[in-house]
């Protein structure tokens, strides 16, 4: 949360009404007097593509008309500055208040230095409340000129709002110390922007979000001199998994004026700690091709040291007893049933495991990491290695996470004299990097485009597909994400065949390689890729545009994108890809920040991805993984639903105003039921046994908490946090 949000929403802010909208560009549209009555109304918190303006790229204008009541500035400490919050704008914008420019972000085509996007920055333009162009108690017009270069465009993410800028601020960063899941540590900063010392009280009220009960009130008197900040250090006690909300407010002793209340939910950890006894985690099945190098690290938890072994391991394979890494080669196709065994001082665990040596790879959705959502084109070898090391050190590798995928930005500007693609100066020898990964049981992925250029305008594979696939094999690459972008410039026509063609070319080039390379298409779902991805032997295909770390983006993909129509096409080896997960610290460009999703939304995110059998690719900086995110990504029962060997995708069984219920069949006859609350409040959601297709007498397990909760009954009732999820498994 940013400091400027520290105003009472109710009394010191003004929500702007829906604006008028027009594509195109005309300088006179900035003026208050311009007649926009013929323009259409639009929503300013949703990309224009999602409101009927499909494929609109280029310039467009928004115009907000509103009366500015003087009452809304009277309750604040200070009355001379306003903050115009315009959320995010894809890609560049310039904003005017009654014709006067108040801010600009990104650059337009004609600007000095040329076009530059800043689609992810929040726009907060400060305006002098006493400026002559600001008309108190009269109508005002804020006009916003927007340039969208490609993809989704326009204002998005939240509704625009004007706030008075206060001089006493409460800054609640989203960071919290939760290394002890029964005690959350928070630092809240109060700052005094006035020229005099302030004396007053800071009050923190702790509420149980489920019951609404006030649990605790902490009051602290303080005095802060002009320009100073004062940190308040809190320790909130709670049970593991208990959901708390804290309301912070400062009251000035002299005048009784209050800052706006800042309310935040505290992070809560649902995943229980893995037991010290040994446990084999991960999928039950693994696909490999005859003759390809075999690499599988047995994911297992328990008190270290662990000793790994495999019973009935077929000839050609060997396991390292200390690391659990199985390597070697199978010459003959066939199904081999083995038993994975892990021992420690406290006991032994055994798990049947099927090695299917044949044509098909990715028999369960790939699990790993991708560099794009955190580092964007600033990815470096050091960052990839750091993320891989964190995958190991934070224990994710022990829960089945394996792929380390380098996205766009690794390629040199030119091929060498033999036309071989080279890494740029941010990377050393890729072969060495792959070896380093493989020695640790991890796998290495890479990125390219069938076009002459990638989305980030690096070299693509166009006309060099075979050479590129050859070099990926030489380097020891295990996964290729093959994007579209630059191929738009060479695609022959708009036919389905023309759209499939480039992916066929790379399919052939990959199939010639004596190693298994997961083939991951990324063309945003064009031409219903889910209907033909398998024809080009792709293992995964992206079905959406790029995800962002907002509820709008997440809920758009999950609930408004029609993913259920794609479900019949998901099966072992063929997965609909909903994009990388926007948890932890993301930023696309080194501007790393904690995901803007709430804690509840993150539970919803991982729950939905799990039942959709989508590849699980973590999009955050792994070196910044905190306890919340680690717990979110290492719940073996949640992961097991995603990795279930039946490979069936969930389908929707109920859609009501405010909630949805999705059901995913599992190989043992049980079903996973995801109950999703789309509302902004806690909801009691009722699921009928017949809708879920379950017998009312069947037992229910809360998967996140890993607890049995009785039988389903005729109607199962779940209390679901706002934008959150409850994920249950109903036994057969
Ligand atoms: C986009 C793709 C992103 C990322 C980016 C790289 O087209 O959807 O996931 O790969 O290109 O430039």
XYZ file of C-alpha atoms and ligand atoms in Angstrom:
744
model
C 0.000 0.000 0.000
C 1.318 3.435 -0.851
C 1.438 6.250 1.623
C -1.051 8.373 -0.312
C -3.739 5.787 0.310
C -3.816 6.887 3.928
C -6.947 8.957 3.587
C -10.393 8.006 4.704
C -11.899 6.603 1.519
C -15.316 7.795 2.583
C -14.703 11.410 3.402
C -11.552 12.629 1.702
C -11.792 11.079 -1.698
C -13.882 11.563 -4.781
C -14.491 8.711 -7.161
C -14.650 9.878 -10.747
C -17.714 8.808 -12.721
C -17.337 6.617 -15.819
C -15.729 8.709 -18.570
C -16.626 9.307 -22.212
C -14.335 7.683 -24.716
C -13.224 8.091 -28.291
C -10.520 6.419 -30.364
C -8.372 8.823 -32.368
C -6.483 11.932 -31.414
C -7.274 15.617 -31.498
C -5.602 18.245 -29.337
C -8.864 20.112 -28.760
C -10.235 17.110 -26.860
C -8.278 18.223 -23.826
C -10.416 21.330 -23.352
C -13.259 21.537 -20.845
C -15.499 23.173 -23.439
C -15.254 20.402 -26.023
C -18.623 18.778 -26.670
C -18.232 15.046 -26.017
C -21.936 14.277 -25.826
C -21.741 12.032 -28.885
C -18.951 9.938 -27.325
C -19.700 6.589 -25.732
C -19.355 5.955 -22.003
C -16.695 3.438 -21.012
C -15.301 1.937 -17.811
C -11.914 3.285 -16.774
C -10.846 0.220 -14.788
C -11.042 -2.325 -17.601
C -8.921 -2.432 -20.774
C -10.839 -1.155 -23.773
C -10.441 -4.478 -25.614
C -12.634 -6.026 -22.938
C -15.351 -3.470 -23.585
C -15.967 -3.947 -27.266
C -12.929 -2.157 -28.741
C -11.258 -5.304 -30.017
C -7.900 -4.895 -31.731
C -7.848 -1.149 -31.078
C -4.267 0.095 -31.019
C -3.023 3.688 -31.268
C -4.410 6.880 -29.710
C -7.667 7.372 -27.826
C -9.036 9.838 -25.266
C -10.998 9.537 -22.037
C -12.968 12.483 -20.640
C -14.234 12.554 -17.041
C -16.852 15.168 -16.102
C -17.450 15.771 -12.414
C -18.375 18.371 -9.862
C -15.724 19.006 -7.232
C -17.453 19.625 -3.870
C -15.456 21.709 -1.425
C -16.837 19.586 1.423
C -14.497 16.770 0.629
C -11.380 18.720 1.456
C -12.590 20.219 4.689
C -12.048 17.186 6.901
C -8.403 16.701 6.151
C -5.386 18.145 7.881
C -4.156 19.908 4.816
C -6.248 21.456 2.115
C -3.928 22.549 -0.608
C -2.922 19.499 -2.609
C -4.878 16.880 -4.460
C -3.803 13.580 -5.852
C -5.403 12.448 -9.099
C -5.122 8.670 -9.140
C -5.679 7.216 -12.614
C -4.614 3.609 -11.854
C -2.675 2.097 -14.750
C -2.654 3.090 -18.394
C -1.524 0.869 -21.217
C 0.924 2.178 -22.581
C 1.539 5.973 -22.347
C -0.647 8.911 -21.348
C -0.931 12.638 -20.804
C -3.610 14.015 -18.458
C -5.282 17.453 -18.481
C -7.470 19.212 -15.939
C -9.748 21.715 -17.684
C -7.196 21.871 -20.503
C -4.099 22.263 -18.315
C -1.584 19.449 -18.340
C -1.259 17.761 -14.929
C 0.903 14.740 -15.692
C 2.450 12.417 -18.192
C 3.791 8.847 -18.100
C 5.586 7.007 -20.916
C 6.266 8.640 -24.293
C 4.190 9.070 -27.456
C 5.400 8.252 -30.969
C 6.290 11.872 -31.749
C 7.994 12.602 -28.445
C 11.676 13.198 -28.179
C 13.374 9.838 -27.723
C 10.439 8.050 -29.364
C 7.748 5.834 -28.007
C 8.170 4.225 -24.616
C 5.653 2.212 -22.645
C 5.001 2.402 -18.942
C 1.926 0.197 -18.829
C 2.577 -1.045 -15.340
C 3.100 2.218 -13.468
C 0.342 3.636 -11.322
C -0.530 7.189 -12.266
C -0.705 9.601 -9.343
C -0.724 13.184 -10.559
C -0.520 15.941 -7.957
C -2.591 19.055 -8.453
C -2.556 22.297 -6.486
C -6.038 22.571 -4.972
C -5.866 26.348 -5.280
C -4.789 26.434 -8.932
C -6.939 28.744 -11.077
C -7.979 25.924 -13.405
C -9.509 23.924 -10.516
C -13.185 24.853 -10.217
C -14.522 24.131 -6.737
C -18.245 23.345 -6.540
C -18.450 23.476 -10.334
C -18.059 21.080 -13.218
C -14.519 20.062 -14.163
C -13.148 17.895 -16.946
C -10.136 15.620 -16.678
C -9.120 14.500 -20.160
C -6.603 11.720 -20.679
C -4.828 11.132 -23.958
C -3.715 7.516 -24.246
C -1.431 5.717 -26.647
C -1.590 1.936 -26.817
C 1.157 0.438 -28.934
C -0.146 -3.138 -29.037
C -2.049 -5.773 -27.097
C -4.426 -4.687 -24.384
C -4.867 -0.945 -24.157
C -6.242 1.906 -22.104
C -6.925 2.763 -18.507
C -7.203 -0.253 -16.252
C -6.765 -1.807 -12.859
C -8.861 0.399 -10.571
C -11.387 3.196 -10.666
C -9.851 6.678 -10.839
C -10.191 8.748 -7.735
C -9.171 12.185 -6.474
C -7.928 12.528 -2.926
C -6.749 15.371 -0.786
C -3.087 14.940 -0.017
C -2.703 14.723 3.699
C 0.377 15.799 5.521
C 0.115 13.177 8.214
C 0.562 9.871 6.524
C 0.317 6.309 7.666
C 2.403 4.059 5.507
C 1.548 0.389 5.749
C 3.857 -1.534 3.508
C 2.596 -4.947 2.496
C 5.608 -6.571 4.070
C 5.147 -8.478 7.243
C 7.308 -10.784 9.267
C 5.513 -14.116 9.343
C 8.425 -16.441 10.020
C 6.338 -17.528 13.003
C 2.865 -18.354 11.568
C 1.248 -17.539 14.925
C 2.762 -14.106 15.239
C 2.779 -11.443 12.544
C 5.269 -8.630 12.856
C 4.423 -5.315 11.165
C 6.064 -1.965 10.935
C 3.795 0.982 10.244
C 5.243 4.402 9.602
C 3.668 7.684 10.551
C 5.115 10.775 8.941
C 4.531 14.437 9.649
C 4.596 16.763 6.675
C 3.566 19.837 8.647
C 5.851 22.606 9.767
C 4.989 22.023 13.405
C 5.272 19.114 15.851
C 2.229 16.848 16.018
C 1.062 15.154 19.187
C -1.579 12.499 19.206
C -2.393 8.823 19.314
C -1.952 6.025 16.884
C -4.589 3.360 17.316
C -4.389 -0.129 15.813
C -7.570 -2.166 16.057
C -7.329 -5.892 15.326
C -10.403 -7.667 14.019
C -11.031 -11.340 13.228
C -12.131 -11.216 9.601
C -14.352 -14.284 9.911
C -16.324 -13.232 12.985
C -15.897 -9.470 12.801
C -14.913 -9.504 16.480
C -12.471 -6.893 17.761
C -9.658 -8.906 19.304
C -7.352 -6.195 20.448
C -6.811 -2.431 20.412
C -3.336 -1.025 20.670
C -3.078 2.664 21.458
C 0.182 4.526 21.519
C 0.772 8.208 22.187
C 3.345 9.861 20.057
C 4.900 13.165 19.228
C 6.590 13.753 15.909
C 8.454 16.816 14.904
C 8.021 18.479 11.548
C 9.308 16.359 8.672
C 9.996 13.356 10.913
C 8.748 9.797 10.650
C 7.887 7.479 13.462
C 7.890 3.713 13.073
C 5.374 1.714 15.094
C 6.413 -1.893 15.547
C 3.573 -4.295 16.121
C 3.385 -7.976 16.959
C -0.032 -9.460 16.318
C -0.672 -12.833 17.940
C -3.060 -15.268 16.286
C -3.637 -18.899 15.526
C -2.024 -20.399 12.470
C -4.264 -19.635 9.489
C -6.420 -17.144 11.404
C -7.460 -14.241 9.199
C -6.982 -10.844 10.786
C -7.587 -7.306 9.705
C -5.982 -4.268 11.286
C -7.219 -0.694 11.142
C -4.682 2.041 11.809
C -5.627 5.632 12.515
C -3.927 8.692 13.974
C -5.811 11.371 15.906
C -4.343 14.795 16.509
C -4.584 15.774 20.171
C -5.103 19.495 19.621
C -7.686 19.568 16.860
C -9.189 16.062 17.062
C -8.675 15.717 13.300
C -8.039 12.205 12.135
C -6.078 10.743 9.315
C -8.071 8.415 7.140
C -8.101 4.870 8.471
C -5.772 2.487 6.737
C -7.142 -1.021 6.828
C -5.136 -4.062 5.899
C -5.549 -7.815 6.040
C -2.625 -9.691 7.503
C -1.071 -12.588 5.625
C -2.210 -15.999 6.811
C -0.521 -19.309 6.257
C -2.796 -22.282 5.668
C -0.278 -24.915 4.566
C 0.861 -27.079 7.482
C 4.574 -27.644 7.972
C 5.822 -30.798 6.225
C 6.460 -33.543 8.764
C 9.998 -34.517 9.767
C 9.269 -38.095 8.771
C 10.248 -38.786 5.159
C 7.660 -38.241 2.446
C 7.901 -38.659 -1.301
C 6.085 -35.810 -3.037
C 5.447 -34.960 -6.668
C 3.652 -36.631 -9.543
C 3.001 -40.361 -9.887
C 4.099 -40.527 -13.482
C 6.872 -39.246 -15.733
C 7.184 -39.337 -19.518
C 10.410 -39.740 -21.444
C 11.338 -40.687 -25.004
C 13.493 -43.696 -25.846
C 17.134 -42.689 -26.201
C 16.721 -39.264 -24.549
C 18.785 -38.342 -21.502
C 16.695 -39.072 -18.407
C 16.601 -36.597 -15.541
C 14.216 -36.723 -12.600
C 14.907 -35.631 -9.072
C 12.730 -37.419 -6.531
C 10.936 -34.640 -4.669
C 10.899 -35.532 -0.989
C 10.604 -33.823 2.379
C 11.608 -34.877 5.889
C 14.447 -34.261 8.263
C 17.713 -34.235 6.356
C 19.782 -36.206 5.521
C 17.481 -38.219 3.297
C 18.546 -41.387 1.595
C 16.942 -42.072 -1.751
C 16.564 -45.319 -3.645
C 14.348 -46.786 -6.354
C 13.071 -50.347 -6.525
C 12.752 -52.021 -9.917
C 14.608 -49.259 -11.682
C 14.858 -50.395 -15.324
C 18.245 -51.046 -16.935
C 19.864 -47.901 -18.208
C 18.812 -45.736 -15.260
C 20.571 -45.076 -11.988
C 19.702 -43.098 -8.888
C 22.061 -41.066 -6.764
C 21.279 -42.137 -3.193
C 22.327 -38.839 -1.687
C 20.547 -36.452 -4.090
C 17.645 -38.547 -5.370
C 18.486 -37.629 -8.961
C 17.681 -40.364 -11.445
C 19.717 -40.216 -14.650
C 20.597 -42.445 -17.598
C 18.729 -43.449 -20.721
C 15.985 -45.896 -21.639
C 16.507 -47.479 -25.011
C 13.154 -49.178 -25.327
C 9.669 -47.767 -25.192
C 7.444 -49.224 -22.512
C 5.880 -48.622 -19.132
C 8.059 -49.239 -16.110
C 6.527 -49.290 -12.653
C 9.057 -48.525 -9.956
C 8.901 -47.626 -6.277
C 10.512 -44.444 -5.038
C 11.905 -44.914 -1.546
C 13.082 -42.210 0.820
C 14.528 -42.878 4.264
C 15.740 -40.846 7.185
C 16.429 -41.428 10.877
C 12.683 -41.262 11.561
C 11.418 -43.764 9.016
C 10.842 -44.708 5.386
C 8.323 -43.654 2.762
C 7.595 -45.474 -0.479
C 5.612 -44.422 -3.482
C 4.753 -46.262 -6.693
C 5.883 -44.308 -9.727
C 5.336 -44.961 -13.390
C 7.945 -44.181 -16.002
C 6.273 -44.082 -19.379
C 8.864 -44.314 -22.076
C 7.145 -43.408 -25.332
C 6.248 -40.402 -27.372
C 4.549 -38.180 -24.897
C 6.263 -35.724 -22.535
C 4.826 -33.580 -19.730
C 2.416 -36.260 -18.555
C 1.570 -33.875 -15.730
C 1.679 -30.074 -16.051
C 5.264 -28.743 -15.969
C 6.195 -27.077 -12.683
C 8.887 -24.440 -12.539
C 9.813 -20.810 -12.817
C 9.954 -18.218 -15.604
C 11.942 -14.983 -15.605
C 9.482 -12.692 -17.409
C 7.100 -11.434 -14.710
C 9.951 -10.410 -12.472
C 12.939 -9.452 -14.590
C 11.447 -8.757 -18.023
C 14.159 -8.141 -20.597
C 16.634 -7.414 -17.803
C 17.072 -11.102 -17.097
C 20.688 -12.138 -16.500
C 22.443 -15.422 -15.900
C 23.151 -14.369 -12.353
C 19.463 -13.801 -11.689
C 18.541 -17.152 -13.220
C 21.152 -18.944 -11.100
C 20.060 -17.036 -8.015
C 16.475 -18.062 -8.624
C 17.534 -21.686 -9.156
C 19.564 -21.672 -5.965
C 16.543 -20.301 -4.097
C 14.385 -23.040 -5.609
C 16.739 -25.466 -3.872
C 17.465 -23.566 -0.671
C 13.843 -22.698 0.036
C 12.923 -26.329 -0.520
C 10.598 -25.905 -3.517
C 12.550 -28.528 -5.410
C 11.426 -31.021 -2.743
C 7.810 -30.489 -3.781
C 8.285 -31.098 -7.500
C 9.318 -27.682 -8.856
C 11.888 -28.322 -11.584
C 11.993 -26.048 -14.664
C 14.000 -22.824 -14.660
C 12.866 -20.985 -17.775
C 14.688 -18.014 -19.232
C 12.192 -15.817 -21.076
C 12.900 -13.055 -23.595
C 16.071 -10.971 -23.361
C 18.859 -13.555 -23.373
C 19.731 -13.300 -27.115
C 22.673 -11.441 -28.643
C 22.013 -8.823 -31.332
C 23.528 -10.981 -34.077
C 24.032 -14.610 -34.956
C 27.648 -15.732 -35.319
C 29.393 -16.388 -38.666
C 27.686 -19.808 -38.812
C 24.327 -18.258 -38.076
C 24.259 -19.739 -34.612
C 22.233 -17.813 -32.090
C 24.363 -16.449 -29.266
C 23.517 -15.373 -25.749
C 24.110 -11.681 -25.040
C 26.642 -10.230 -22.602
C 24.359 -10.877 -19.632
C 24.876 -14.607 -20.074
C 27.958 -16.781 -20.140
C 28.065 -20.252 -21.554
C 24.528 -21.655 -21.686
C 25.773 -25.235 -21.816
C 27.524 -24.701 -18.502
C 24.411 -23.156 -17.032
C 22.360 -26.165 -18.131
C 24.929 -28.560 -16.666
C 24.832 -26.639 -13.405
C 21.020 -26.978 -13.326
C 21.078 -30.663 -14.230
C 23.636 -31.502 -11.544
C 21.131 -30.152 -9.047
C 18.130 -31.952 -10.522
C 16.702 -28.813 -12.139
C 15.958 -28.278 -15.831
C 16.615 -25.310 -18.073
C 14.120 -23.628 -20.374
C 14.600 -20.996 -23.044
C 12.503 -18.640 -25.172
C 12.221 -17.732 -28.833
C 9.754 -16.615 -31.476
C 8.963 -18.028 -34.928
C 9.245 -14.469 -36.221
C 12.379 -12.552 -37.213
C 12.079 -10.750 -33.857
C 10.645 -11.659 -30.465
C 8.176 -9.566 -28.492
C 11.053 -7.798 -26.792
C 12.595 -7.177 -30.272
C 15.424 -9.662 -29.844
C 16.394 -12.118 -32.573
C 13.786 -14.786 -33.295
C 14.120 -18.149 -35.023
C 12.561 -17.268 -38.396
C 14.382 -19.212 -41.152
C 16.839 -20.636 -38.581
C 14.519 -23.033 -36.789
C 16.627 -26.156 -37.326
C 19.846 -24.445 -36.344
C 18.180 -23.100 -33.215
C 16.734 -26.454 -32.206
C 20.176 -28.015 -32.787
C 21.847 -25.498 -30.534
C 19.196 -25.963 -27.843
C 20.050 -29.645 -27.895
C 23.784 -28.907 -27.722
C 23.228 -26.613 -24.790
C 21.033 -29.128 -22.932
C 17.791 -27.169 -23.037
C 14.721 -28.931 -21.612
C 11.885 -26.540 -22.423
C 11.165 -24.100 -25.237
C 8.633 -21.306 -24.959
C 7.882 -20.324 -28.535
C 6.151 -16.958 -28.769
C 4.364 -15.334 -31.680
C 4.950 -11.547 -31.742
C 7.397 -10.913 -34.601
C 5.745 -13.580 -36.737
C 2.918 -11.085 -37.399
C 5.265 -9.389 -39.866
C 5.719 -12.517 -41.983
C 2.525 -14.516 -41.559
C 1.225 -15.330 -45.037
C -2.462 -14.719 -44.476
C -5.179 -14.985 -41.887
C -5.933 -18.671 -42.426
C -5.725 -21.266 -39.709
C -3.062 -23.104 -41.693
C -0.877 -19.992 -41.866
C -1.113 -19.617 -38.092
C -0.243 -23.258 -37.459
C 2.629 -23.326 -39.938
C 5.453 -21.785 -37.860
C 4.710 -24.110 -34.983
C 4.897 -27.130 -37.290
C 8.292 -26.010 -38.514
C 9.699 -25.856 -34.988
C 7.953 -29.112 -34.055
C 9.912 -30.908 -36.782
C 13.165 -29.266 -35.740
C 12.668 -30.262 -32.116
C 11.673 -33.834 -32.923
C 14.998 -34.379 -34.658
C 16.828 -33.735 -31.401
C 18.067 -36.619 -29.284
C 16.676 -35.004 -26.143
C 13.285 -34.219 -24.669
C 12.374 -30.570 -25.019
C 8.979 -29.554 -23.680
C 7.300 -27.543 -26.418
C 5.341 -24.584 -25.101
C 3.438 -22.391 -27.551
C 2.738 -18.792 -26.702
C 0.394 -17.071 -29.116
C -2.287 -15.930 -26.672
C -4.935 -18.395 -27.848
C -5.239 -17.193 -31.444
C -7.245 -19.435 -33.779
C -8.350 -21.483 -30.773
C -4.902 -22.947 -30.280
C -6.286 -25.477 -27.786
C -8.028 -27.245 -30.686
C -4.799 -27.799 -32.647
C -1.860 -27.458 -30.248
C -1.634 -31.250 -29.983
C -1.351 -31.501 -33.779
C 2.012 -29.759 -33.641
C 2.982 -31.918 -30.673
C 2.939 -28.977 -28.297
C 2.830 -29.870 -24.632
C 1.389 -26.570 -23.480
C -0.152 -23.573 -25.181
C -0.943 -20.186 -23.762
C -4.639 -19.418 -24.078
C -4.598 -15.781 -22.965
C -2.820 -12.482 -23.342
C -0.267 -11.532 -20.710
C -1.299 -11.809 -17.106
C -0.765 -8.902 -14.716
C -0.748 -8.785 -10.951
C -4.239 -7.382 -10.561
C -7.588 -8.886 -9.647
C -8.953 -7.587 -12.950
C -6.395 -9.580 -14.894
C -6.570 -12.700 -12.721
C -10.354 -12.865 -12.549
C -10.560 -12.022 -16.253
C -8.513 -15.096 -17.141
C -10.223 -17.352 -14.631
C -13.860 -16.326 -14.932
C -14.396 -14.268 -18.075
C -12.149 -15.895 -20.629
C -14.193 -19.030 -21.246
C -11.507 -21.444 -20.098
C -14.131 -24.140 -19.610
C -14.557 -24.437 -23.375
C -10.885 -25.420 -23.540
C -11.145 -28.097 -20.848
C -11.891 -31.022 -23.193
C -8.525 -30.502 -24.890
C -6.421 -30.806 -21.732
C -4.980 -34.239 -21.129
C -1.652 -35.791 -20.171
C 0.993 -34.165 -22.336
C -1.359 -31.386 -23.566
C -2.107 -28.482 -21.283
C -3.919 -25.164 -21.541
C -1.528 -22.562 -20.178
C -3.152 -19.734 -18.200
C 0.199 -17.899 -17.878
C 2.798 -17.538 -15.158
C 1.715 -17.040 -11.565
C 1.823 -13.487 -10.265
C 2.731 -14.244 -6.660
C 5.681 -13.002 -4.605
C 7.769 -10.114 -5.951
C 7.047 -9.256 -9.588
C 7.763 -6.233 -11.746
C 8.601 -7.166 -15.374
C 11.558 -4.899 -15.357
C 13.472 -5.058 -12.133
C 11.011 -2.694 -10.476
C 10.214 -5.489 -8.138
C 7.285 -5.033 -5.840
C 5.084 -7.387 -3.933
C 2.248 -8.642 -6.120
C -0.765 -6.387 -5.941
C -2.996 -9.403 -5.369
C -4.340 -9.659 -1.848
C -3.512 -12.693 0.269
C -6.978 -14.073 -0.481
C -6.551 -13.531 -4.217
C -3.288 -15.437 -4.122
C -5.035 -18.445 -2.572
C -7.650 -18.149 -5.299
C -4.923 -17.908 -7.939
C -3.044 -21.039 -6.924
C -6.271 -22.978 -6.285
C -7.621 -22.127 -9.731
C -4.345 -22.881 -11.490
C -4.185 -26.218 -9.637
C -7.600 -27.459 -10.744
C -7.159 -26.127 -14.265
C -4.171 -28.436 -14.759
C -2.318 -25.461 -16.142
C 1.498 -25.482 -16.058
C 2.593 -24.097 -12.708
C 5.223 -21.501 -13.505
C 6.231 -19.146 -10.755
C 6.699 -15.627 -12.080
C 8.480 -13.981 -9.174
C 11.999 -13.259 -7.990
C 12.797 -16.467 -6.133
C 15.487 -14.839 -4.032
C 12.786 -12.678 -2.439
C 10.457 -15.536 -1.553
C 8.926 -14.901 1.841
C 7.287 -17.398 4.195
C 3.806 -16.691 2.866
C 4.787 -17.371 -0.736
C 6.813 -20.456 0.131
C 3.824 -21.888 2.032
C 1.548 -20.972 -0.883
C 3.734 -22.894 -3.332
C 4.611 -25.953 -1.266
C 1.259 -27.367 -0.278
C 1.614 -30.954 -1.480
C -2.108 -31.660 -1.442
C -2.823 -28.642 -3.633
C 0.042 -29.563 -5.948
C -1.196 -33.172 -6.091
C -4.490 -31.951 -7.570
C -2.638 -30.184 -10.367
C -0.303 -33.139 -10.897
C -3.009 -35.814 -10.746
C -2.241 -38.388 -13.405
C -5.744 -38.411 -14.871
C -4.941 -34.956 -16.228
C -8.513 -33.736 -16.446
C -9.228 -30.028 -16.311
C -11.911 -28.661 -13.982
C -15.264 -27.635 -15.374
C -17.695 -25.108 -14.017
C -20.751 -26.531 -12.246
C -22.214 -23.337 -10.809
C -22.015 -19.699 -11.774
C -23.953 -17.200 -9.749
C -23.713 -13.532 -9.149
C -20.652 -13.350 -6.941
C -19.351 -16.883 -6.989
C -18.399 -19.877 -9.102
C -17.863 -23.554 -8.368
C -15.560 -25.735 -10.437
C -15.072 -29.490 -10.207
C -12.095 -31.546 -11.293
C -12.181 -35.363 -11.383
C -9.132 -37.157 -9.961
C -7.678 -40.536 -10.890
C -8.840 -42.279 -7.714
C -12.494 -41.386 -8.263
C -12.372 -38.461 -5.839
C -13.064 -34.929 -7.063
C -11.500 -31.587 -6.272
C -14.025 -28.789 -5.806
C -12.927 -25.173 -6.074
C -15.329 -22.646 -4.562
C -14.471 -19.113 -5.686
C -15.827 -15.919 -4.199
C -15.884 -13.082 -6.738
C -17.423 -10.670 -4.266
C -15.663 -8.005 -2.225
C -17.022 -9.422 1.046
C -16.761 -12.750 2.847
C -19.479 -15.052 1.502
C -21.166 -18.203 2.692
C -21.300 -20.197 -0.495
C -23.546 -23.228 -0.747
C -22.686 -26.075 -3.100
C -25.289 -28.740 -3.780
C -24.026 -32.315 -3.834
C -25.803 -32.964 -7.123
C -24.170 -29.934 -8.764
C -20.750 -31.129 -7.647
C -21.651 -34.663 -8.733
C -20.776 -36.155 -5.357
C -22.498 -38.472 -2.931
C -23.610 -36.519 0.185
C -22.081 -39.204 2.406
C -18.620 -38.775 0.975
C -15.839 -37.384 3.105
C -14.444 -33.906 2.560
C -10.899 -32.719 3.062
C -9.912 -29.061 3.190
C -6.891 -29.224 0.928
C -5.154 -25.991 1.949
C -5.391 -26.776 5.655
C -4.919 -30.512 4.997
C -7.739 -31.351 7.400
C -10.750 -33.665 7.146
C -13.936 -31.729 7.695
C -16.706 -34.354 7.831
C -19.069 -35.406 5.046
C -20.306 -33.281 2.157
C -24.026 -33.445 3.018
C -26.778 -32.439 0.603
C -25.434 -28.926 0.614
C -21.871 -28.058 1.480
C -21.372 -24.612 2.907
C -18.051 -22.827 2.647
C -17.108 -19.486 4.115
C -14.925 -17.917 1.456
C -12.863 -14.728 1.800
C -13.395 -11.861 -0.668
C -11.841 -12.789 -4.042
C -10.660 -15.952 -2.276
C -11.139 -19.668 -2.611
C -11.908 -22.775 -0.674
C -10.463 -25.892 -2.231
C -11.737 -29.263 -1.076
C -11.267 -32.849 -2.092
C -14.313 -35.073 -1.868
C -13.374 -38.725 -1.501
C -15.024 -41.374 -3.631
C 4.896 -11.930 -24.642
C 4.567 -13.166 -23.827
C 5.164 -12.972 -22.454
C 6.667 -12.799 -22.594
C 6.986 -11.666 -23.566
C 8.462 -11.575 -23.873
O 4.327 -12.051 -25.891
O 3.189 -13.338 -23.761
O 4.849 -14.064 -21.628
O 7.220 -14.006 -23.042
O 6.291 -11.814 -24.771
O 8.770 -10.538 -24.722
